[in-house]
Short mmCIF file of C-alpha atoms and ligand atoms in Angstrom, two decimals:
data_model
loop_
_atom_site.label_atom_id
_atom_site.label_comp_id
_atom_site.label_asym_id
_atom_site.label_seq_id
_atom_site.Cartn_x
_atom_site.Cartn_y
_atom_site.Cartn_z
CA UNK M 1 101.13 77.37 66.34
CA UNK M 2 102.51 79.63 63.61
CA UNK M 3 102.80 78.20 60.06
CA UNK M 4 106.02 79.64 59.80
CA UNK M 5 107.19 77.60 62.87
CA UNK M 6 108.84 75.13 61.16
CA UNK M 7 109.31 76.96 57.91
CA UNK M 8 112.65 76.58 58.57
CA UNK M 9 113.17 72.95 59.90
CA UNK M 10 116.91 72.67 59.72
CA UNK M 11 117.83 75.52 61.65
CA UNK M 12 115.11 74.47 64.11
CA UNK M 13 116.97 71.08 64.42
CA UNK M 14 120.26 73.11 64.05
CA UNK M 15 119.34 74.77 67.10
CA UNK M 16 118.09 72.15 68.85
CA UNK M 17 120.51 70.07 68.42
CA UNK M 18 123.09 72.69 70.10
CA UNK M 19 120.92 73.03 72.90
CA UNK M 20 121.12 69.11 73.31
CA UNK M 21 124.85 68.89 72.65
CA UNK M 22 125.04 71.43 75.37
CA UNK M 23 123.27 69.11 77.77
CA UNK M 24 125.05 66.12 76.26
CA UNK M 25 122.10 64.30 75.08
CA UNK M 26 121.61 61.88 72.32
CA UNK M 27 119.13 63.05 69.11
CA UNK M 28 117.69 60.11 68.19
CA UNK M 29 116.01 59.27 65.09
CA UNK M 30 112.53 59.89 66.06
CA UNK M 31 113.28 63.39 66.53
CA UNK M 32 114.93 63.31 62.89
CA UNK M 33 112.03 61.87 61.56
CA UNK M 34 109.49 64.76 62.89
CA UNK M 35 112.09 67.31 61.68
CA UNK M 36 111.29 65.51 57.88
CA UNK M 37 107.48 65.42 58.40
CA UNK M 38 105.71 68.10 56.19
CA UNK M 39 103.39 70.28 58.17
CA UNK M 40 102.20 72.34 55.07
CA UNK M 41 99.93 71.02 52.12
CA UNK M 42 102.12 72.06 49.38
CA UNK M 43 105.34 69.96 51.08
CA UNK M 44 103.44 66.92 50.88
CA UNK M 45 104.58 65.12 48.28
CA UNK M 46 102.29 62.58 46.25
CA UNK M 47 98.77 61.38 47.21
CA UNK M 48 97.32 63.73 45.11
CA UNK M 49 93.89 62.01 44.80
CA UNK M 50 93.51 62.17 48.84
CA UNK M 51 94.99 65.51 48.92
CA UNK M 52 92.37 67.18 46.32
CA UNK M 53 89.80 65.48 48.41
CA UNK M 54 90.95 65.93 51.91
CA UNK M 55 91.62 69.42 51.05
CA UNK M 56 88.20 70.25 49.55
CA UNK M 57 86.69 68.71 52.50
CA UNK M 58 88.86 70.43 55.25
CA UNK M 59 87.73 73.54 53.40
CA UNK M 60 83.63 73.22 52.73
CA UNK M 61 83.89 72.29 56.53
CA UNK M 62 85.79 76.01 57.74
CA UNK M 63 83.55 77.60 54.96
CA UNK M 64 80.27 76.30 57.03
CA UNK M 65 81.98 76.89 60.38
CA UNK M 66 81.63 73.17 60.75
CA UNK M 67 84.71 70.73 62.69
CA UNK M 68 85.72 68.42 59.50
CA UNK M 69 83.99 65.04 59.65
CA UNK M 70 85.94 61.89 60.76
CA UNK M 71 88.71 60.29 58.05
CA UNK M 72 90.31 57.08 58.11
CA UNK M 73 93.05 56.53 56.07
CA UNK M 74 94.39 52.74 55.43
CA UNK M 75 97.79 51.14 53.27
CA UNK M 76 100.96 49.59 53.87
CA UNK M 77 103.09 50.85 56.80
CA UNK M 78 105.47 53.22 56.28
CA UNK M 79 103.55 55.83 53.61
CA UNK M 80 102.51 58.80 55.21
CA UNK M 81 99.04 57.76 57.47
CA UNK M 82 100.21 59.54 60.40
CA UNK M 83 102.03 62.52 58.97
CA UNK M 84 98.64 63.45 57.10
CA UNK M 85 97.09 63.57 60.24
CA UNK M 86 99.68 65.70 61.80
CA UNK M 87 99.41 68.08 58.78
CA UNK M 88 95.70 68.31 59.04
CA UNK M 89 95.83 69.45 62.39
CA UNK M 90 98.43 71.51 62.07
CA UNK M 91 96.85 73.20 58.63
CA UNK M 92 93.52 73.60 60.20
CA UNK M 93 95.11 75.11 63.61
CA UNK M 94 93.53 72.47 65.45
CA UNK M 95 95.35 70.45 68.94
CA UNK M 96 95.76 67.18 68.15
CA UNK M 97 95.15 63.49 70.78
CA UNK M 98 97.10 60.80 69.51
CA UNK M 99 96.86 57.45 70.79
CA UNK M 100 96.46 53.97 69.01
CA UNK M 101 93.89 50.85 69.15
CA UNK M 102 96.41 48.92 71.33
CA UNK M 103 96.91 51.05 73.97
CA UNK M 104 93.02 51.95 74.47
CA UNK M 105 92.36 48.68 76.52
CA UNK M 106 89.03 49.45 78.58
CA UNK M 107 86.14 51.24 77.78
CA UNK M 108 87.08 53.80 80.52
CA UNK M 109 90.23 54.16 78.81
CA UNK M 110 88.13 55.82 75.46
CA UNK M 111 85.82 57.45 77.87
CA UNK M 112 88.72 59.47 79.09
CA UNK M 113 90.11 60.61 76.14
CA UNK M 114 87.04 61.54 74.79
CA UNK M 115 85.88 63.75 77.57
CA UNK M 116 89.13 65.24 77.80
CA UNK M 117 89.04 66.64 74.06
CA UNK M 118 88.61 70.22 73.86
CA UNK M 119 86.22 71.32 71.39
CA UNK M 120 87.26 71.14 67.63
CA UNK M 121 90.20 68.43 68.58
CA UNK M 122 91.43 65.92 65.92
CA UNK M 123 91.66 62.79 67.84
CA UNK M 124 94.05 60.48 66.35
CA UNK M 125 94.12 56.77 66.65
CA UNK M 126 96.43 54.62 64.81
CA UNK M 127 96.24 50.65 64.47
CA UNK M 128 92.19 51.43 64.75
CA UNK M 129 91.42 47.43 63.60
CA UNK M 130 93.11 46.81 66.82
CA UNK M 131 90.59 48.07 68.94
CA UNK M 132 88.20 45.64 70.81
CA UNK M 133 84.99 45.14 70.59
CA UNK M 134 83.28 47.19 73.74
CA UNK M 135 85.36 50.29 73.30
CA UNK M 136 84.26 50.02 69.29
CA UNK M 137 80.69 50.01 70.49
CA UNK M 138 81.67 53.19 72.46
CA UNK M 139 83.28 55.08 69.67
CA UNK M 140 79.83 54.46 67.54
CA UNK M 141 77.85 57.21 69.27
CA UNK M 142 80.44 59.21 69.71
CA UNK M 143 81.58 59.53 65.98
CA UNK M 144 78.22 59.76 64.85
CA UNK M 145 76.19 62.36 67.37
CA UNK M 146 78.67 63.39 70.10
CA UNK M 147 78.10 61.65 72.82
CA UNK M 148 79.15 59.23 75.44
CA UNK M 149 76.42 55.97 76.35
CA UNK M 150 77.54 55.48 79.65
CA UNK M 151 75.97 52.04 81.41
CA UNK M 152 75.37 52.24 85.05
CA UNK M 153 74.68 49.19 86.82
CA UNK M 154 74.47 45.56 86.01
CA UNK M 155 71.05 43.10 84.86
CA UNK M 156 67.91 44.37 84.38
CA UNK M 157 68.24 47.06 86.82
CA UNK M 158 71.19 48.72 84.21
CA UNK M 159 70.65 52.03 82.73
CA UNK M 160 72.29 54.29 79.93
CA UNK M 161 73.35 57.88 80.40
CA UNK M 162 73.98 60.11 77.71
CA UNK M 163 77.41 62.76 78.25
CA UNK M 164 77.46 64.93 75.27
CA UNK M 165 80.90 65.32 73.95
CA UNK M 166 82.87 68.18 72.86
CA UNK M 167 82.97 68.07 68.95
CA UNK M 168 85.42 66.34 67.52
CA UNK M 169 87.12 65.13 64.17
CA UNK M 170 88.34 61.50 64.48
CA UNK M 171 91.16 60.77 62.41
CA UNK M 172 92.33 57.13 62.27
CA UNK M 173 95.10 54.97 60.44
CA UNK M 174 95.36 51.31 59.87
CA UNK M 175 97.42 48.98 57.87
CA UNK M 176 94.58 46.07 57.99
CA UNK M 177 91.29 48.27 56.47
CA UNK M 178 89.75 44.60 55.75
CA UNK M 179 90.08 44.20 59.69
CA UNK M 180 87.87 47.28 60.71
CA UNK M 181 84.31 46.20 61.13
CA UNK M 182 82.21 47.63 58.62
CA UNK M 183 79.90 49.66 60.95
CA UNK M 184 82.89 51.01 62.07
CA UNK M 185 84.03 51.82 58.53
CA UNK M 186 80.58 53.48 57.58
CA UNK M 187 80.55 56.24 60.45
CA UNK M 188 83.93 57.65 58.62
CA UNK M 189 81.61 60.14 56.70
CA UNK M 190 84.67 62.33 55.71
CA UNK M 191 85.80 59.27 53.92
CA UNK M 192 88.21 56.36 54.00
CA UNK M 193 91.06 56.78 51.99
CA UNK M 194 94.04 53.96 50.74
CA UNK M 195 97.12 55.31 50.62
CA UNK M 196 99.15 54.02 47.39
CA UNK M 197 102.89 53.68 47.13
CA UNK M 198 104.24 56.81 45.69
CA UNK M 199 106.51 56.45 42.31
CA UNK M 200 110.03 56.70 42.01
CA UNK M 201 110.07 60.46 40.89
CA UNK M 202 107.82 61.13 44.44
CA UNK M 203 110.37 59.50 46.83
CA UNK M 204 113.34 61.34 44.67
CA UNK M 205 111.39 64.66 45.29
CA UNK M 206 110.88 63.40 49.26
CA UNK M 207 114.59 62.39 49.74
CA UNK M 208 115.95 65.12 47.82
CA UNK M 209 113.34 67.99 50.35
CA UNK M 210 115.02 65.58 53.67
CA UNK M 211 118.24 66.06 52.04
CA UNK M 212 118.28 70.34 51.90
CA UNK M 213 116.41 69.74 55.64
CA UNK M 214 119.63 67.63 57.12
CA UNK M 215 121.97 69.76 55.40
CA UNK M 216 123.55 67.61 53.24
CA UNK M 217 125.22 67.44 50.02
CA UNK M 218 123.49 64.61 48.03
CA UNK M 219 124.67 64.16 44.21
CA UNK M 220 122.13 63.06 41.92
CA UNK M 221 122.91 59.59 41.17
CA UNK M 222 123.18 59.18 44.77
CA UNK M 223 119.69 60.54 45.09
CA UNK M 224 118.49 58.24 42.05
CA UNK M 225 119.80 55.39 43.99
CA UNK M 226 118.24 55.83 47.04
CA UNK M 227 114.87 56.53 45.24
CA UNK M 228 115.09 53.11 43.43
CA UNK M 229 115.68 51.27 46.35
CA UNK M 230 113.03 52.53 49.07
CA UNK M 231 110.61 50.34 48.38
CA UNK M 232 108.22 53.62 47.46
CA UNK M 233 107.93 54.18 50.70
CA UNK M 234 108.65 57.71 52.48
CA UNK M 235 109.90 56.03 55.61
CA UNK M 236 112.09 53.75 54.28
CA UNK M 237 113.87 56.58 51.49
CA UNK M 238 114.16 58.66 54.38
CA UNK M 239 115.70 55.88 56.93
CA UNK M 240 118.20 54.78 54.02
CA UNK M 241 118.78 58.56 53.44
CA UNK M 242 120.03 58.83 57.25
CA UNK M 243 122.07 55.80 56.95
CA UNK M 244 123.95 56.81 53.45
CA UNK M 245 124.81 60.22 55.07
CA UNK M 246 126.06 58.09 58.23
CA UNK M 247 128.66 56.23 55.78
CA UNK M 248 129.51 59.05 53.65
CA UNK M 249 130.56 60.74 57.14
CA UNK M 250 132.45 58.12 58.93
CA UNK M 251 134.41 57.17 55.44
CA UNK M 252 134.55 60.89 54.46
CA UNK M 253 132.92 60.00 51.22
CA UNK M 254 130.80 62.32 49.00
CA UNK M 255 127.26 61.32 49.14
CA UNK M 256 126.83 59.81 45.46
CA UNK M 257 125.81 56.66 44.16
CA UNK M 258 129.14 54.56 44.93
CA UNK M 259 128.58 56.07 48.80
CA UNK M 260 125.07 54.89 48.40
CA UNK M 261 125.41 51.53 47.07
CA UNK M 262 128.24 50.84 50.30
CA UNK M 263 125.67 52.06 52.44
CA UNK M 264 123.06 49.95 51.29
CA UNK M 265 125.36 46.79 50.68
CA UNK M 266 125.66 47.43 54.52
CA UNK M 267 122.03 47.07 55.32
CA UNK M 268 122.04 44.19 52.93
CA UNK M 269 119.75 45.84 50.46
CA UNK M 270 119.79 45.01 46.96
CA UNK M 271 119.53 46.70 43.57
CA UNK M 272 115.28 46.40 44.03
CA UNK M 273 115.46 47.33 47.35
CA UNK M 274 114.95 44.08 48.88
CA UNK M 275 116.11 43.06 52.14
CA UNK M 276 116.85 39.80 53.81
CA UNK M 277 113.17 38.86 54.97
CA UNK M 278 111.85 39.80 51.64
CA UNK M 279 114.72 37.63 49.36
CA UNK M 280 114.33 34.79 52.25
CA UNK M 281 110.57 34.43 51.33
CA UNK M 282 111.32 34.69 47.98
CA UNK M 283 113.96 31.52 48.25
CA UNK M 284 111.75 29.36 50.24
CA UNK M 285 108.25 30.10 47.65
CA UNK M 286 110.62 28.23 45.13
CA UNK M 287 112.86 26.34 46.83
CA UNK M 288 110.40 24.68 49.36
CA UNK M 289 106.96 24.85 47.42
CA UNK M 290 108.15 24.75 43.61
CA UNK M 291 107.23 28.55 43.23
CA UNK M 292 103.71 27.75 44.68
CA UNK M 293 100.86 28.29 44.71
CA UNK M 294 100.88 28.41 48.78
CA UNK M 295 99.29 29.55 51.30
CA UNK M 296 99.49 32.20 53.79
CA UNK M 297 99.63 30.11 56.67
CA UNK M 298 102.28 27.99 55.16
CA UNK M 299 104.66 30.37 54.50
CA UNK M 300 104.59 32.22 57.87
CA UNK M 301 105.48 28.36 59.13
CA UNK M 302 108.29 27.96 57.09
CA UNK M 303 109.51 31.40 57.74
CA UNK M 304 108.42 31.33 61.29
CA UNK M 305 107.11 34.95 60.87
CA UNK M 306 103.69 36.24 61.50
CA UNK M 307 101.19 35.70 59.02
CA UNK M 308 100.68 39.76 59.68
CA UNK M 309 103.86 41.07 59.06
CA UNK M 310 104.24 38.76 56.05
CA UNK M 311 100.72 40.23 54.95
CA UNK M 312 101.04 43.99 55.28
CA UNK M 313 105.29 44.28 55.12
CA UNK M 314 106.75 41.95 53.33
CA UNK M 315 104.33 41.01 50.32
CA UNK M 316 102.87 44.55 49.09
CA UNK M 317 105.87 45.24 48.21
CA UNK M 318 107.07 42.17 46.19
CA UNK M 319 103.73 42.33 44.31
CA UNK M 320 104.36 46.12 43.69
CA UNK M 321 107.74 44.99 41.87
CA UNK M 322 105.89 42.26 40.03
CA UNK M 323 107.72 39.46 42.20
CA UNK M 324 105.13 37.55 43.49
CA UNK M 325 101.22 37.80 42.86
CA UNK M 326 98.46 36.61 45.29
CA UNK M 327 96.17 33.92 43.34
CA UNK M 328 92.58 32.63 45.02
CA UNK M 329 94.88 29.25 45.52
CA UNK M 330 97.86 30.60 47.35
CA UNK M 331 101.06 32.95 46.37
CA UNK M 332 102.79 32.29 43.58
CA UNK M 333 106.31 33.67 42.38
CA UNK M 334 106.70 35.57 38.99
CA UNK M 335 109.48 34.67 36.50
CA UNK M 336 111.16 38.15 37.56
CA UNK M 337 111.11 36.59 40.48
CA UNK M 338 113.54 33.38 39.36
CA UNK M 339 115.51 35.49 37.31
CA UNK M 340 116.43 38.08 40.24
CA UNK M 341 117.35 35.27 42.74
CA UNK M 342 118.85 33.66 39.73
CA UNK M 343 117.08 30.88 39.97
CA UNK M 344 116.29 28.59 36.61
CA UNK M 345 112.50 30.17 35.23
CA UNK M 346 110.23 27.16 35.18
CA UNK M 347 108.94 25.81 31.85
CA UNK M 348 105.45 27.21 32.97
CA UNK M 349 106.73 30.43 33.68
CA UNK M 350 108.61 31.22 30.59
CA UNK M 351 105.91 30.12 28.27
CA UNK M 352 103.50 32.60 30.11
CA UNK M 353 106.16 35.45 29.03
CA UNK M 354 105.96 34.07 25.02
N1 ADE K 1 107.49 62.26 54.44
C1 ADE K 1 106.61 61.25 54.56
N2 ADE K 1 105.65 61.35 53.64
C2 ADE K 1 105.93 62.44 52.89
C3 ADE K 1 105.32 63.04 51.78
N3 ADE K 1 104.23 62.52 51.22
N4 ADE K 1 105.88 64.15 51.29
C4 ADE K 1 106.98 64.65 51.84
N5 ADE K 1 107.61 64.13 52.88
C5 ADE K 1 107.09 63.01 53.40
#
């Protein structure tokens, strides 16, 4: 694929759209959010520290006529894992297999993928810590010398084959990196890298680049306002983006902060960005448990929510704020916390601040 393919994003979606309106179709938002994606190096905004290093990597490799070694990339949902390993593969000219820990059930199922890989392939697998255990013991030899142990027969009559594989750069994504067994971690020679959560200039650079791609007219306070509530997260500043444009069309607003805090009122966002779940686990931390500390467990039963999505959505981002910190005896909630929810601070708490 050309790099200039989607050089020019918004008249590609321009014109797709037409040729969907034509067929009276619905664009959904998926398709929105691949228009957004960067394909290029220098649109990616932020992550400069994996960037420099994925870069120089991606490069020795091409220098030495050599397919880049396998990179897994970890952090909160939402901040980029996949759309790195889209850009890779579209940088580096290379096809790309995507597929996720989930959905590769039986060993045959990783078998086929990986003997259906052309050479020089970026295999993609998302949710990697969700992979089980035989088709992890699989993926071993094949990350680390090409080929495929195949086991024929059962008892002591079994016997391994060896397929060689075509080469191939696995590149894998997870949101639980303390989940992914460490011999599994180890044959990601290229590296493992944690995504961080990009600052509020970043996601005002991010929004304002989706903005110009959707064609619209976004003000800068409007754009300030979106940046400070999207929980540093790409996804999120561009989902609220599509939203705000959504109400400043239907009430033939201008898109500028009094649009934007409407919109987000909507959505029941507030000023920090947080949403119901988030302010909900805030209220019951001090209303239920005094603040805390408590534990993980705990929580998830009060909220009835999984301990999972409290771990990897909900809390990275209150800590980020400074809302809530995780102590060796449980989680505890900060006196910006009380003061946000307008709660009374604690004695404790206030004397901490002094
Ligand atoms: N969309 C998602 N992540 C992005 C990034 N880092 N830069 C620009 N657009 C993005």
């Amino acid at each position: 694929m050309s790099s200039t393919y989607f050089k020019s994003s918004a008249k590609r979606y321009n014109t797709i759209m037409e040729e969907k309106n034509k067929k009276n179709e619905n664009l959904d938002d998926s398709f929105l959010d691949q228009t957004l994606r960067p394909t290029r190096w220098d649109e990616y905004i932020g992550q400069k520290h994996i960037k420099d290093n994925v870069k120089l990597l991606l490069r020795a490799a091409e220098e030495r006529g050599h397919i880049p070694e396998h990179l897994l990339f970890y952090g909160p949902p939402g901040l980029g894992k996949t759309t790195i390993a889209h850009l890779i593969a579209h940088e580096t000219g290379r096809q790309m297999k995507v597929t996720s820990g989930p959905a590769i059930e039986k060993v045959g199922d990783l078998a086929s993928i990986l003997t259906n890989l052309a050479p020089g392939d970026i295999l993609f697998i998302d949710e990697i810590h969700r992979l089980n255990k035989m088709v992890e013991e699989i993926l071993y030899p094949a990350m680390e010398s090409g080929v495929l142990d195949i086991i024929i027969g059962k008892g002591p009559s079994a016997r391994t084959i060896q397929l060689d594989l075509p080469p191939f750069t696995l590149i894998a994504a997870t949101t639980r990196v303390a989940l992914v067994s460490s011999p599994l971690r180890s044959r990601f020679s290229g590296g493992v890298f944690r995504m961080e959560f990009y600052s509020d200039e970043e996601i005002a650079e991010i929004v304002n680049r989706s903005s110009k791609l959707l064609e619209t007219k976004l003000e800068e306070d409007g754009l300030k306002e979106i940046a400070k509530r999207s929980r540093f997260t790409p996804r999120t500043a561009n989902y609220f983006l599509k939203r705000c444009r959504d109400y400043a069309q239907v009430n033939k607003m201008k898109l500028n902060k009094e649009t934007v805090k409407g919109a987000l009122a909507m959505l029941s966002i507030d000023e920090l960005g947080l949403n119901n779940s988030d302010r909900r686990f805030l209220e019951v931390l001090i209303e239920k448990f005094k603040g805390g500390p408590v534990g993980l467990k705990t929580m998830s039963a009060a909220l009835a929510e999984e301990e999972a999505t409290l771990e990897e959505v909900v809390e990275p981002y209150l800590i980020q704020l400074g809302l809530l910190e995780r102590t060796p005896r449980g989680r505890v909630a900060t006196e910006k916390a009380y003061l946000h929810l307008s709660f009374a601070v604690p004695k404790n708490l206030q004397s901490k601040l002094l």
